[in-house]
Short mmCIF file of C-alpha atoms in Angstrom, two decimals:
data_model
loop_
_atom_site.label_atom_id
_atom_site.label_comp_id
_atom_site.label_asym_id
_atom_site.label_seq_id
_atom_site.Cartn_x
_atom_site.Cartn_y
_atom_site.Cartn_z
CA MET A 1 -116.84 55.27 36.47
CA ASN A 2 -113.86 56.57 35.64
CA LYS A 3 -111.10 55.94 38.60
CA HIS A 4 -107.93 58.04 37.22
CA THR A 5 -107.38 61.10 38.33
CA PHE A 6 -106.01 63.44 36.01
CA MET A 7 -102.95 66.28 36.95
CA LYS A 8 -102.89 70.02 35.18
CA LYS A 9 -100.98 69.79 31.78
CA LYS A 10 -97.31 71.40 32.58
CA VAL A 11 -95.02 72.51 29.42
CA LEU A 12 -91.29 72.81 29.31
CA ARG A 13 -89.45 74.69 27.17
CA SER A 14 -85.86 74.25 26.01
CA LEU A 15 -83.90 74.82 22.54
CA GLY A 16 -87.07 74.79 21.12
CA LEU A 17 -88.29 71.48 22.18
CA VAL A 18 -91.86 71.26 23.89
CA VAL A 19 -92.16 68.11 26.94
CA ALA A 20 -95.80 68.22 28.23
CA ALA A 21 -97.14 65.32 30.55
CA VAL A 22 -100.51 64.48 32.01
CA ALA A 23 -100.17 62.17 34.74
CA THR A 24 -102.82 59.98 35.82
CA THR A 25 -102.56 59.31 39.82
CA LEU A 26 -100.92 56.05 40.28
CA ALA A 27 -98.37 54.11 42.18
CA LEU A 28 -95.47 52.18 40.79
CA VAL A 29 -93.38 49.58 42.18
CA PRO A 30 -90.31 48.55 40.11
CA GLN A 31 -89.47 45.15 38.45
CA ALA A 32 -86.24 43.80 39.41
CA ALA A 33 -84.51 43.99 36.06
CA PHE A 34 -84.70 47.96 35.89
CA ALA A 35 -82.90 48.07 39.15
CA ALA A 36 -81.01 51.75 37.98
CA SER A 37 -81.89 55.60 38.04
CA CYS A 38 -81.98 57.33 34.32
CA PRO A 39 -78.37 58.60 33.54
CA ALA A 40 -78.82 62.42 32.72
CA PRO A 41 -78.72 63.26 28.93
CA ALA A 42 -76.56 64.76 27.01
CA ALA A 43 -78.40 67.51 26.12
CA ASP A 44 -81.28 69.47 28.46
CA TYR A 45 -85.01 68.91 26.43
CA GLY A 46 -86.88 69.22 29.42
CA SER A 47 -88.56 67.30 32.19
CA LEU A 48 -91.47 67.15 34.14
CA THR A 49 -92.03 65.26 37.74
CA THR A 50 -95.14 64.05 39.16
CA ASN A 51 -96.25 62.45 42.31
CA LEU A 52 -98.37 59.50 41.79
CA SER A 53 -100.65 57.20 44.20
CA ILE A 54 -102.72 54.20 43.33
CA PRO A 55 -105.57 52.93 45.72
CA ALA A 56 -105.20 49.36 45.23
CA ASN A 57 -102.34 46.64 44.03
CA GLY A 58 -102.34 45.50 40.27
CA THR A 59 -100.52 44.59 37.60
CA TYR A 60 -100.37 47.43 35.00
CA ARG A 61 -99.12 48.09 31.60
CA LEU A 62 -97.99 52.07 30.90
CA TRP A 63 -99.23 54.06 27.56
CA SER A 64 -97.44 57.16 26.63
CA ARG A 65 -99.41 59.36 23.75
CA ILE A 66 -96.59 60.67 22.12
CA LYS A 67 -96.20 62.73 18.68
CA VAL A 68 -92.72 63.02 17.14
CA PRO A 69 -91.02 64.76 14.07
CA ASP A 70 -89.43 62.33 11.88
CA THR A 71 -88.05 58.75 12.16
CA THR A 72 -85.32 59.48 13.99
CA ASN A 73 -86.26 61.01 16.98
CA THR A 74 -88.82 59.41 18.44
CA THR A 75 -88.45 58.50 22.46
CA TYR A 76 -88.54 59.61 25.55
CA GLN A 77 -87.12 58.88 29.14
CA LEU A 78 -89.29 57.96 31.81
CA GLU A 79 -87.56 57.28 35.57
CA VAL A 80 -90.10 55.40 37.94
CA ASP A 81 -88.86 56.13 42.03
CA GLY A 82 -85.91 57.84 40.94
CA GLN A 83 -84.35 53.95 40.08
CA ASN A 84 -86.21 52.43 37.15
CA CYS A 85 -85.34 53.91 33.92
CA TYR A 86 -86.87 53.25 30.40
CA THR A 87 -86.18 54.77 27.20
CA VAL A 88 -90.03 54.64 25.43
CA GLY A 89 -90.76 54.38 22.08
CA GLY A 90 -88.17 54.24 19.04
CA GLY A 91 -88.33 52.11 15.62
CA GLY A 92 -91.06 52.59 13.94
CA VAL A 93 -93.31 55.30 15.87
CA ALA A 94 -95.19 57.29 13.01
CA ALA A 95 -93.86 60.74 12.28
CA ASN A 96 -96.47 63.78 12.76
CA ALA A 97 -98.91 62.16 14.65
CA TRP A 98 -100.57 61.66 18.27
CA VAL A 99 -100.05 58.06 18.94
CA TRP A 100 -100.28 55.62 21.48
CA VAL A 101 -96.80 53.40 22.59
CA ASP A 102 -96.55 50.79 25.25
CA TYR A 103 -92.78 49.23 24.65
CA GLN A 104 -89.16 50.40 25.17
CA SER A 105 -85.98 50.95 23.17
CA GLY A 106 -87.86 50.24 19.55
CA THR A 107 -88.52 46.79 20.53
CA ALA A 108 -92.83 46.76 20.42
CA SER A 109 -92.44 43.38 22.42
CA ASN A 110 -90.53 45.00 25.08
CA LYS A 111 -93.32 46.24 26.92
CA VAL A 112 -93.65 48.92 30.22
CA GLN A 113 -95.59 46.40 32.75
CA LEU A 114 -95.39 46.98 36.34
CA ALA A 115 -96.46 45.36 39.21
CA LEU A 116 -97.88 48.78 41.25
CA ASN A 117 -98.79 48.87 44.69
CA GLN A 118 -100.94 51.19 46.95
CA GLY A 119 -99.39 54.01 47.91
CA ASN A 120 -97.43 57.60 46.91
CA HIS A 121 -94.33 57.12 43.94
CA THR A 122 -92.53 59.42 41.93
CA LEU A 123 -93.02 59.57 37.62
CA LYS A 124 -90.41 61.55 35.98
CA MET A 125 -90.19 61.93 32.18
CA THR A 126 -87.33 63.73 30.71
CA GLY A 127 -86.40 65.13 26.43
CA LEU A 128 -83.78 63.13 24.79
CA GLN A 129 -84.34 64.51 21.45
CA PRO A 130 -85.39 67.90 19.65
CA GLY A 131 -89.29 68.19 18.59
CA VAL A 132 -90.34 64.83 20.88
CA ARG A 133 -93.73 65.86 22.31
CA LEU A 134 -95.39 63.80 25.07
CA ASP A 135 -99.01 64.56 26.04
CA THR A 136 -100.53 61.51 28.27
CA ILE A 137 -99.12 58.67 30.77
CA ILE A 138 -102.10 55.96 31.50
CA ALA A 139 -101.76 52.69 33.19
CA VAL A 140 -104.40 50.09 33.16
CA THR A 141 -104.90 46.76 34.42
CA ASP A 142 -106.78 45.41 31.32
CA LEU A 143 -102.98 44.10 29.33
CA ASN A 144 -104.92 43.72 26.23
CA CYS A 145 -106.81 46.94 26.09
CA ILE A 146 -105.55 49.50 23.28
CA PRO A 147 -105.83 53.03 24.10
CA THR A 148 -107.27 55.08 21.58
CA ASP A 149 -108.10 59.24 21.52
CA ALA A 150 -107.70 59.95 24.82
CA GLY A 151 -107.29 56.69 26.06
CA ASN A 152 -110.57 56.70 28.25
CA ASN A 153 -111.15 53.29 26.80
CA CYS A 154 -108.64 51.56 29.00
CA ASN A 155 -109.95 52.85 32.35
CA THR A 156 -109.28 50.42 35.09
CA PRO A 157 -112.45 51.23 37.73
CA SER A 158 -110.94 49.51 41.60
CA ASP A 159 -112.47 48.94 44.91
CA THR A 160 -111.28 52.44 46.99
CA THR A 161 -114.17 52.17 49.71
CA PRO A 162 -112.42 51.71 52.95
CA PRO A 163 -114.19 49.44 55.58
CA SER A 164 -115.71 50.38 58.82
CA VAL A 165 -114.56 49.68 61.88
CA ILE A 166 -115.30 50.66 65.90
CA VAL A 167 -113.18 50.09 69.13
CA THR A 168 -115.65 48.89 71.60
CA ALA A 169 -113.27 47.85 74.16
CA PRO A 170 -111.99 48.93 76.28
CA THR A 171 -114.67 52.29 76.63
CA ASP A 172 -113.03 55.45 75.80
CA GLY A 173 -111.28 57.16 79.24
CA SER A 174 -111.46 53.60 81.48
CA THR A 175 -108.32 52.83 83.45
CA VAL A 176 -107.43 49.43 83.38
CA THR A 177 -105.07 46.61 85.03
CA GLY A 178 -104.23 43.07 84.54
CA THR A 179 -105.11 41.43 81.30
CA VAL A 180 -107.52 43.07 78.97
CA LYS A 181 -109.86 42.46 76.08
CA ILE A 182 -109.41 45.22 72.74
CA ALA A 183 -112.46 44.23 70.62
CA ALA A 184 -113.90 45.79 67.08
CA ASN A 185 -116.51 45.36 64.89
CA ALA A 186 -115.76 45.89 61.19
CA THR A 187 -117.54 45.20 58.18
CA ASP A 188 -117.26 45.77 54.72
CA GLY A 189 -119.00 45.06 51.39
CA THR A 190 -116.49 43.12 49.69
CA GLY A 191 -115.06 41.91 52.91
CA ILE A 192 -112.70 42.09 56.16
CA GLN A 193 -109.00 40.37 55.32
CA LYS A 194 -108.24 41.76 58.71
CA VAL A 195 -108.40 43.32 62.00
CA GLU A 196 -104.88 44.76 63.47
CA PHE A 197 -104.92 45.77 67.15
CA TYR A 198 -102.21 48.93 68.60
CA ALA A 199 -101.30 50.26 71.94
CA ASN A 200 -99.31 53.72 71.58
CA GLY A 201 -98.52 52.75 67.86
CA SER A 202 -97.05 49.12 68.85
CA LEU A 203 -98.37 46.12 67.28
CA VAL A 204 -99.99 44.00 70.39
CA ALA A 205 -102.13 41.37 67.76
CA THR A 206 -103.93 40.51 64.53
CA ASP A 207 -107.03 38.90 64.22
CA THR A 208 -108.55 37.61 60.18
CA SER A 209 -111.80 36.35 61.75
CA ALA A 210 -115.20 38.21 63.74
CA PRO A 211 -115.59 38.93 66.48
CA TYR A 212 -112.29 40.69 65.95
CA GLU A 213 -110.67 40.89 69.30
CA ALA A 214 -107.29 40.49 71.45
CA ASN A 215 -105.96 40.09 74.76
CA TRP A 216 -103.37 43.00 75.68
CA ASP A 217 -101.16 42.11 78.99
CA THR A 218 -100.95 46.00 80.46
CA ALA A 219 -98.58 44.38 83.36
CA LEU A 220 -95.71 44.25 80.53
CA THR A 221 -96.42 48.25 79.98
CA PRO A 222 -95.58 51.32 82.46
CA ASN A 223 -98.44 52.50 83.86
CA ASN A 224 -99.77 55.41 81.51
CA LEU A 225 -102.52 56.89 79.20
CA TYR A 226 -102.86 54.78 75.98
CA THR A 227 -104.04 55.15 72.66
CA LEU A 228 -105.55 51.71 71.90
CA THR A 229 -106.23 51.17 67.72
CA ALA A 230 -107.95 49.05 65.73
CA LYS A 231 -106.82 48.88 62.23
CA ALA A 232 -109.16 47.27 59.29
CA PHE A 233 -108.47 46.02 55.79
CA ASP A 234 -110.54 44.96 53.02
CA THR A 235 -110.05 42.35 50.69
CA ALA A 236 -108.80 45.50 48.21
CA GLY A 237 -106.36 46.49 50.25
CA ASN A 238 -108.25 49.67 51.62
CA PHE A 239 -108.01 50.79 55.40
CA ALA A 240 -109.89 52.44 58.24
CA THR A 241 -108.89 52.50 61.82
CA ASP A 242 -110.89 53.91 64.96
CA THR A 243 -109.36 54.87 68.32
CA SER A 244 -110.29 54.69 72.34
CA GLY A 245 -107.81 55.98 75.01
CA ALA A 246 -107.13 53.82 78.10
CA THR A 247 -105.16 54.42 81.55
CA VAL A 248 -103.04 51.94 82.56
CA ARG A 249 -102.47 51.32 86.47
CA ASN A 250 -100.97 48.63 87.84
CA GLY A 251 -99.06 48.05 91.47
CA ASP A 252 -97.78 51.11 92.24
CA THR A 253 -100.25 53.92 91.66
CA GLN A 254 -99.06 56.96 93.56
CA PRO A 255 -96.82 59.77 91.66
CA PRO A 256 -93.72 61.24 92.43
CA THR A 257 -93.75 65.43 94.13
CA ALA A 258 -92.92 67.87 91.58
CA PRO A 259 -89.18 68.55 91.28
CA GLY A 260 -89.01 71.67 93.51
CA SER A 261 -87.15 75.41 93.21
CA LEU A 262 -86.35 75.02 89.17
CA ARG A 263 -83.93 77.69 88.12
CA ALA A 264 -82.67 78.56 84.76
CA THR A 265 -79.58 80.40 84.24
CA ALA A 266 -77.80 81.50 80.86
CA PRO A 267 -74.02 81.51 81.23
CA ALA A 268 -73.75 82.56 77.41
CA HIS A 269 -75.72 83.28 74.45
CA ASN A 270 -75.65 79.79 73.47
CA LYS A 271 -76.45 77.56 76.85
CA VAL A 272 -79.18 77.52 79.38
CA ALA A 273 -78.50 75.87 82.65
CA LEU A 274 -81.12 73.90 84.83
CA THR A 275 -81.34 73.02 88.53
CA TRP A 276 -84.01 72.17 90.97
CA THR A 277 -84.45 69.88 94.10
CA ALA A 278 -85.16 66.33 93.69
CA SER A 279 -89.03 64.72 94.04
CA THR A 280 -90.26 62.76 96.82
CA ASP A 281 -91.90 59.26 96.29
CA ASN A 282 -93.39 56.63 98.56
CA VAL A 283 -91.09 53.81 96.21
CA GLY A 284 -88.21 56.24 94.91
CA THR A 285 -88.08 58.80 92.03
CA THR A 286 -85.90 57.28 88.97
CA SER A 287 -85.39 59.88 86.66
CA TYR A 288 -86.41 63.49 85.27
CA PHE A 289 -88.22 64.51 82.15
CA VAL A 290 -87.26 67.92 80.95
CA SER A 291 -88.93 69.51 77.78
CA ARG A 292 -88.39 73.28 76.35
CA ASN A 293 -91.43 74.93 75.23
CA ASN A 294 -93.27 71.60 75.55
CA VAL A 295 -91.10 69.88 73.20
CA PRO A 296 -89.13 66.99 74.97
CA LEU A 297 -85.30 67.41 75.36
CA ALA A 298 -83.79 64.76 77.75
CA GLN A 299 -84.39 62.28 80.30
CA VAL A 300 -81.71 62.59 83.25
CA THR A 301 -80.94 60.86 86.66
CA GLY A 302 -79.51 63.90 88.42
CA THR A 303 -80.87 67.26 89.26
CA THR A 304 -79.29 69.16 86.79
CA TYR A 305 -78.94 69.69 82.99
CA THR A 306 -77.86 71.70 80.29
CA ASP A 307 -79.39 73.12 77.00
CA GLY A 308 -76.31 74.28 74.53
CA THR A 309 -78.86 73.97 71.82
CA VAL A 310 -80.49 77.55 72.09
CA THR A 311 -79.84 80.51 70.31
CA ALA A 312 -78.99 84.10 71.08
CA ASN A 313 -81.29 86.90 71.81
CA THR A 314 -84.51 84.54 72.47
CA ALA A 315 -87.01 83.75 75.02
CA TYR A 316 -87.88 80.03 76.31
CA ALA A 317 -90.01 77.74 78.16
CA TYR A 318 -88.65 74.68 80.49
CA GLN A 319 -90.48 71.95 82.23
CA VAL A 320 -89.13 69.29 84.18
CA VAL A 321 -91.57 66.34 85.19
CA ALA A 322 -89.81 63.32 87.63
CA ALA A 323 -91.09 59.84 87.00
CA ASP A 324 -90.56 56.66 89.22
CA ALA A 325 -90.24 53.04 88.74
CA ALA A 326 -94.12 52.03 87.66
CA GLY A 327 -93.97 54.97 85.55
CA ASN A 328 -96.09 57.39 87.15
CA LYS A 329 -95.33 61.09 86.42
CA SER A 330 -95.34 64.38 88.61
CA ALA A 331 -96.89 67.40 87.60
CA ALA A 332 -94.14 69.63 85.92
CA SER A 333 -92.20 72.14 87.12
CA ASN A 334 -91.69 75.68 85.04
CA ALA A 335 -88.98 78.19 84.19
CA SER A 336 -88.51 80.77 81.79
CA ILE A 337 -85.48 82.49 80.64
CA THR A 338 -84.35 85.02 77.54
CA THR A 339 -81.24 83.91 76.67
CA PRO A 340 -78.22 87.48 76.35
CA GLY A 341 -77.25 88.75 72.89
CA ILE A 342 -74.20 88.53 70.99
CA ALA A 343 -71.81 91.38 71.27
CA ASP A 344 -70.02 91.51 67.97
CA THR A 345 -67.42 93.90 67.52
CA GLN A 346 -65.19 92.05 65.58
CA ALA A 347 -64.60 93.61 61.74
CA PRO A 348 -64.37 90.99 59.07
CA THR A 349 -61.21 90.54 57.03
CA ARG A 350 -60.61 92.85 54.37
CA PRO A 351 -61.37 91.80 50.61
CA THR A 352 -58.33 91.12 48.36
CA ASN A 353 -57.69 90.60 44.49
CA LEU A 354 -60.31 92.82 43.49
CA ALA A 355 -59.93 92.61 39.98
CA ALA A 356 -62.10 94.20 36.83
CA GLN A 357 -63.07 92.83 33.77
CA THR A 358 -64.34 95.29 30.50
CA VAL A 359 -67.39 93.11 28.99
CA SER A 360 -68.73 95.43 27.08
CA SER A 361 -69.37 99.07 25.90
CA SER A 362 -71.80 99.88 29.01
CA GLN A 363 -70.61 96.89 31.87
CA ILE A 364 -67.86 96.32 34.06
CA ASN A 365 -67.28 92.59 35.98
CA LEU A 366 -65.79 92.83 39.24
CA THR A 367 -64.25 89.51 41.36
CA TRP A 368 -62.82 89.66 44.45
CA LEU A 369 -61.84 87.09 47.27
CA ALA A 370 -64.00 86.48 50.48
CA SER A 371 -63.28 88.01 53.63
CA THR A 372 -63.74 86.19 57.37
CA ASP A 373 -66.00 86.85 60.39
CA ASN A 374 -66.65 85.52 63.88
CA ALA A 375 -69.96 85.82 63.36
CA GLY A 376 -70.14 85.65 59.50
CA VAL A 377 -70.35 87.90 56.77
CA THR A 378 -73.07 88.41 55.62
CA GLY A 379 -72.75 91.21 52.32
CA TYR A 380 -70.43 93.42 50.66
CA GLU A 381 -70.46 97.08 49.67
CA VAL A 382 -69.23 97.93 46.28
CA PHE A 383 -67.72 101.27 46.33
CA ARG A 384 -66.94 103.66 42.63
CA ALA A 385 -64.94 106.54 41.97
CA GLN A 386 -66.89 109.45 40.58
CA GLN A 387 -66.34 112.22 38.32
CA ASP A 388 -65.39 114.48 41.46
CA GLY A 389 -62.72 111.33 42.70
CA GLN A 390 -65.11 110.51 45.79
CA TYR A 391 -66.28 107.45 45.72
CA ALA A 392 -69.83 106.06 46.18
CA LYS A 393 -71.47 103.09 47.05
CA VAL A 394 -73.59 101.48 43.48
CA ALA A 395 -74.12 98.21 45.37
CA THR A 396 -74.48 95.78 48.25
CA VAL A 397 -73.91 92.00 47.16
CA SER A 398 -73.97 88.76 49.00
CA GLY A 399 -71.50 86.95 46.97
CA THR A 400 -67.95 88.01 45.32
CA THR A 401 -68.54 89.03 42.13
CA PHE A 402 -70.83 92.45 40.84
CA GLY A 403 -71.53 93.34 37.08
CA ASP A 404 -71.92 96.98 37.14
CA ALA A 405 -74.04 97.64 34.47
CA GLY A 406 -75.57 101.33 32.52
CA LEU A 407 -71.66 102.56 32.32
CA ARG A 408 -70.75 105.28 29.63
CA PRO A 409 -68.66 104.10 26.84
CA LEU A 410 -64.87 104.92 26.46
CA THR A 411 -64.82 106.18 30.29
CA LYS A 412 -62.20 105.34 33.22
CA TYR A 413 -63.76 103.56 36.28
CA THR A 414 -62.04 102.76 39.99
CA TYR A 415 -63.58 100.55 42.38
CA TYR A 416 -62.98 99.16 45.54
CA VAL A 417 -65.21 96.61 48.09
CA ARG A 418 -65.48 96.18 51.96
CA ALA A 419 -67.23 93.31 53.63
CA LYS A 420 -69.87 93.79 56.55
CA ASP A 421 -71.22 91.26 59.16
CA ALA A 422 -74.78 91.03 61.09
CA ALA A 423 -73.51 93.12 63.88
CA GLY A 424 -72.76 96.39 61.52
CA ASN A 425 -69.21 95.53 61.66
CA THR A 426 -67.57 96.66 58.17
CA SER A 427 -63.67 95.22 57.09
CA GLN A 428 -61.07 97.34 55.68
CA ASN A 429 -61.12 98.90 51.72
CA SER A 430 -59.88 96.11 49.37
CA ASN A 431 -57.19 96.87 46.94
CA THR A 432 -58.58 99.42 44.43
CA THR A 433 -58.64 98.89 40.64
CA PRO A 434 -56.45 99.66 38.35
CA ALA A 435 -58.32 102.47 36.09
CA THR A 436 -60.44 100.72 33.65
CA GLN A 437 -62.01 102.06 30.21
CA THR A 438 -65.12 100.21 28.94
CA HIS A 439 -65.27 99.56 25.18
CA GLY A 440 -66.64 101.73 22.34
CA LYS A 441 -69.42 100.31 20.56
CA ASN A 442 -69.17 97.81 17.37
CA LYS A 443 -65.94 96.32 18.00
CA ARG A 444 -65.72 93.12 16.17
CA SER A 445 -69.59 91.45 16.75
CA GLU A 446 -72.88 92.59 18.83
CA LEU A 447 -75.36 90.63 20.61
CA LEU A 448 -78.28 92.93 22.11
CA GLY A 449 -82.03 92.57 22.82
CA THR A 450 -84.33 92.61 25.76
CA VAL A 451 -85.10 89.94 28.54
CA ARG A 452 -88.95 90.10 28.98
CA ASN A 453 -91.38 88.27 31.36
CA SER A 454 -94.51 86.85 30.18
CA ASP A 455 -96.70 89.91 30.14
CA GLY A 456 -93.87 91.72 27.67
CA THR A 457 -92.47 94.05 30.52
CA GLY A 458 -88.73 93.89 30.99
CA ILE A 459 -86.98 92.52 33.66
CA LYS A 460 -84.54 94.59 35.30
CA GLY A 461 -81.30 92.85 36.59
CA ALA A 462 -81.76 89.71 34.73
CA ARG A 463 -78.69 87.74 33.85
CA ILE A 464 -76.85 86.93 30.41
CA ILE A 465 -74.17 83.67 30.75
CA PHE A 466 -71.92 82.47 28.70
CA THR A 467 -68.74 81.45 27.99
CA ALA A 468 -65.96 83.38 25.21
CA ASP A 469 -62.21 82.96 25.18
CA ASN A 470 -62.48 80.41 27.55
CA LYS A 471 -63.88 82.80 30.31
CA ARG A 472 -67.45 83.07 31.88
CA HIS A 473 -68.87 86.02 31.16
CA ILE A 474 -71.74 87.68 33.14
CA TYR A 475 -73.84 90.64 31.83
CA VAL A 476 -77.24 92.57 33.29
CA THR A 477 -79.79 93.87 32.07
CA ASP A 478 -81.09 97.64 32.40
CA ALA A 479 -84.00 99.05 33.91
CA ALA A 480 -85.85 98.11 31.04
CA GLY A 481 -84.93 94.83 30.32
CA LYS A 482 -81.97 95.59 27.83
CA TYR A 483 -78.52 94.89 27.31
CA ASP A 484 -75.72 95.29 24.81
CA ILE A 485 -72.69 93.22 24.93
CA ASN A 486 -69.78 94.23 22.72
CA GLY A 487 -66.90 92.86 21.14
CA LEU A 488 -67.69 89.36 20.49
CA ALA A 489 -65.87 87.35 18.03
CA GLY A 490 -67.62 85.77 15.53
CA GLY A 491 -68.43 81.79 16.45
CA THR A 492 -71.21 79.78 18.04
CA TYR A 493 -71.97 80.54 21.67
CA LEU A 494 -74.13 78.80 24.25
CA VAL A 495 -76.19 81.60 25.89
CA THR A 496 -78.14 81.37 28.90
CA TYR A 497 -81.03 84.04 30.63
CA GLU A 498 -81.58 84.14 33.99
CA ALA A 499 -83.33 86.15 36.57
CA THR A 500 -85.11 85.47 40.31
CA GLY A 501 -87.81 84.30 40.28
CA TYR A 502 -87.98 83.08 36.68
CA ASN A 503 -87.30 79.86 34.75
CA SER A 504 -84.14 79.93 33.05
CA ALA A 505 -83.94 79.48 28.82
CA THR A 506 -80.58 78.43 27.16
CA ILE A 507 -79.96 79.23 23.45
CA ILE A 508 -77.69 78.13 20.99
CA ARG A 509 -76.76 81.61 19.16
CA PRO A 510 -74.38 81.58 16.03
CA ILE A 511 -72.85 85.07 15.22
CA THR A 512 -70.78 85.46 12.22
CA ASP A 513 -67.68 88.33 12.21
CA ASN A 514 -68.86 92.13 12.70
CA ALA A 515 -72.52 91.52 12.70
CA ARG A 516 -74.81 93.20 14.87
CA VAL A 517 -77.25 90.59 16.26
CA ALA A 518 -80.46 90.77 18.06
CA GLN A 519 -81.93 88.27 20.29
CA ASN A 520 -85.32 89.29 22.37
CA VAL A 521 -86.17 86.66 25.57
CA THR A 522 -88.89 85.37 26.98
CA LEU A 523 -88.76 84.17 30.26
CA THR A 524 -91.64 82.43 32.86
CA LYS A 525 -91.96 82.75 36.39
CA LYS A 526 -91.40 79.97 38.50
#
């Protein structure tokens, strides 16, 4: 029976390299010799991260099925659990054929071999060289097995069936005092290794032979409701649990009265004050437990509590319960309140240092320094002068930059921006930019094209980013996904294409002087 579970194939593309991985579900435990995470590669050729688990412990060898373009580019990087790094392949890997590799750094005797424990772990594969393709990773316990074809000949069956366990004492819902017996029946086809007994998550005892039982001294615990758990392990490391509930009642069993006259007030939008009258008890009340919306907040000894973790204009329900020294708890007292809103009338400060830069025949980029606000700036409104001299809002952005695309060549434009906060307060207008004239077409070289999605539809508002003349330039596509960048000098550019909701793509684009270069790009959705 094939015990490997394979994940859906994923493909990552960057600069023409394809890295594909199909990973088995396994768990990886590092060897001390490789206790270091992988450094970032010099170039980004793609990566894939997979969550892995394995049902049983053992020693495994990792085989990778790879295909390399030549005898120079023959390795990829494998990182296990974020701290164990291997350079898989190298040396005599045959080119232009799918081959299985189980060694690292070009040394055939230096195997990728690990001790694997049950549990979840992370496996990350990263491209190091162009053209190297990764198809499959498998882990096998038969260290003499050499994979062929898809590697199914090296499957490693293991025991994944958990044992059977039932708590037999105390009976569910019973009340207990003094020392009581916790017992369970446990069976498994390969044998029971041990049974652990817990009370509210704390280990009480471990029994390694039948009958499986333990003594629990309830006098050492507060009076309360307890969940008793039996956790049985078989010889393969599989485990199963069963639970039973019991209430401990030793000594004083009388609970305090409920706190009286619980009252909640909100002196500020971010503060709630609670007051109540003291509970009574036959022995004495020792503390009060305060909860908000049934989530515990604090344990106090007095009859007041201030909650400073609330937000404005929000409804809250509070509960207060009294407790005595024996752990008996009273019924809850309840109170509800809605915090007031924030009356924000303070406008943000004025944006400063607004500057404009012409980046093409159809686009001007704006930058400015951020505003501040008592409650926080939520965005900036960008205004552009019309032909009649009146300003109109052309965009609202969250950052301190804006690319105004779709402009007419050889036309002068003037801008200002203003900040706004969540309450709708707006700042004074920034300085206005000097009149800015866009380039005409065909000044030096031109880069143009369309940014599309996988369906072939143009992506509006996609960003084209690269550095020229020691400055970072950002361009934006129009409604049809088209862009046109003029005024470029001849040279080689690293150009990144990105859009919200899509994976970015980066290309290396040589451009000669006085050339018109077309570059269309397809982005895949995340």
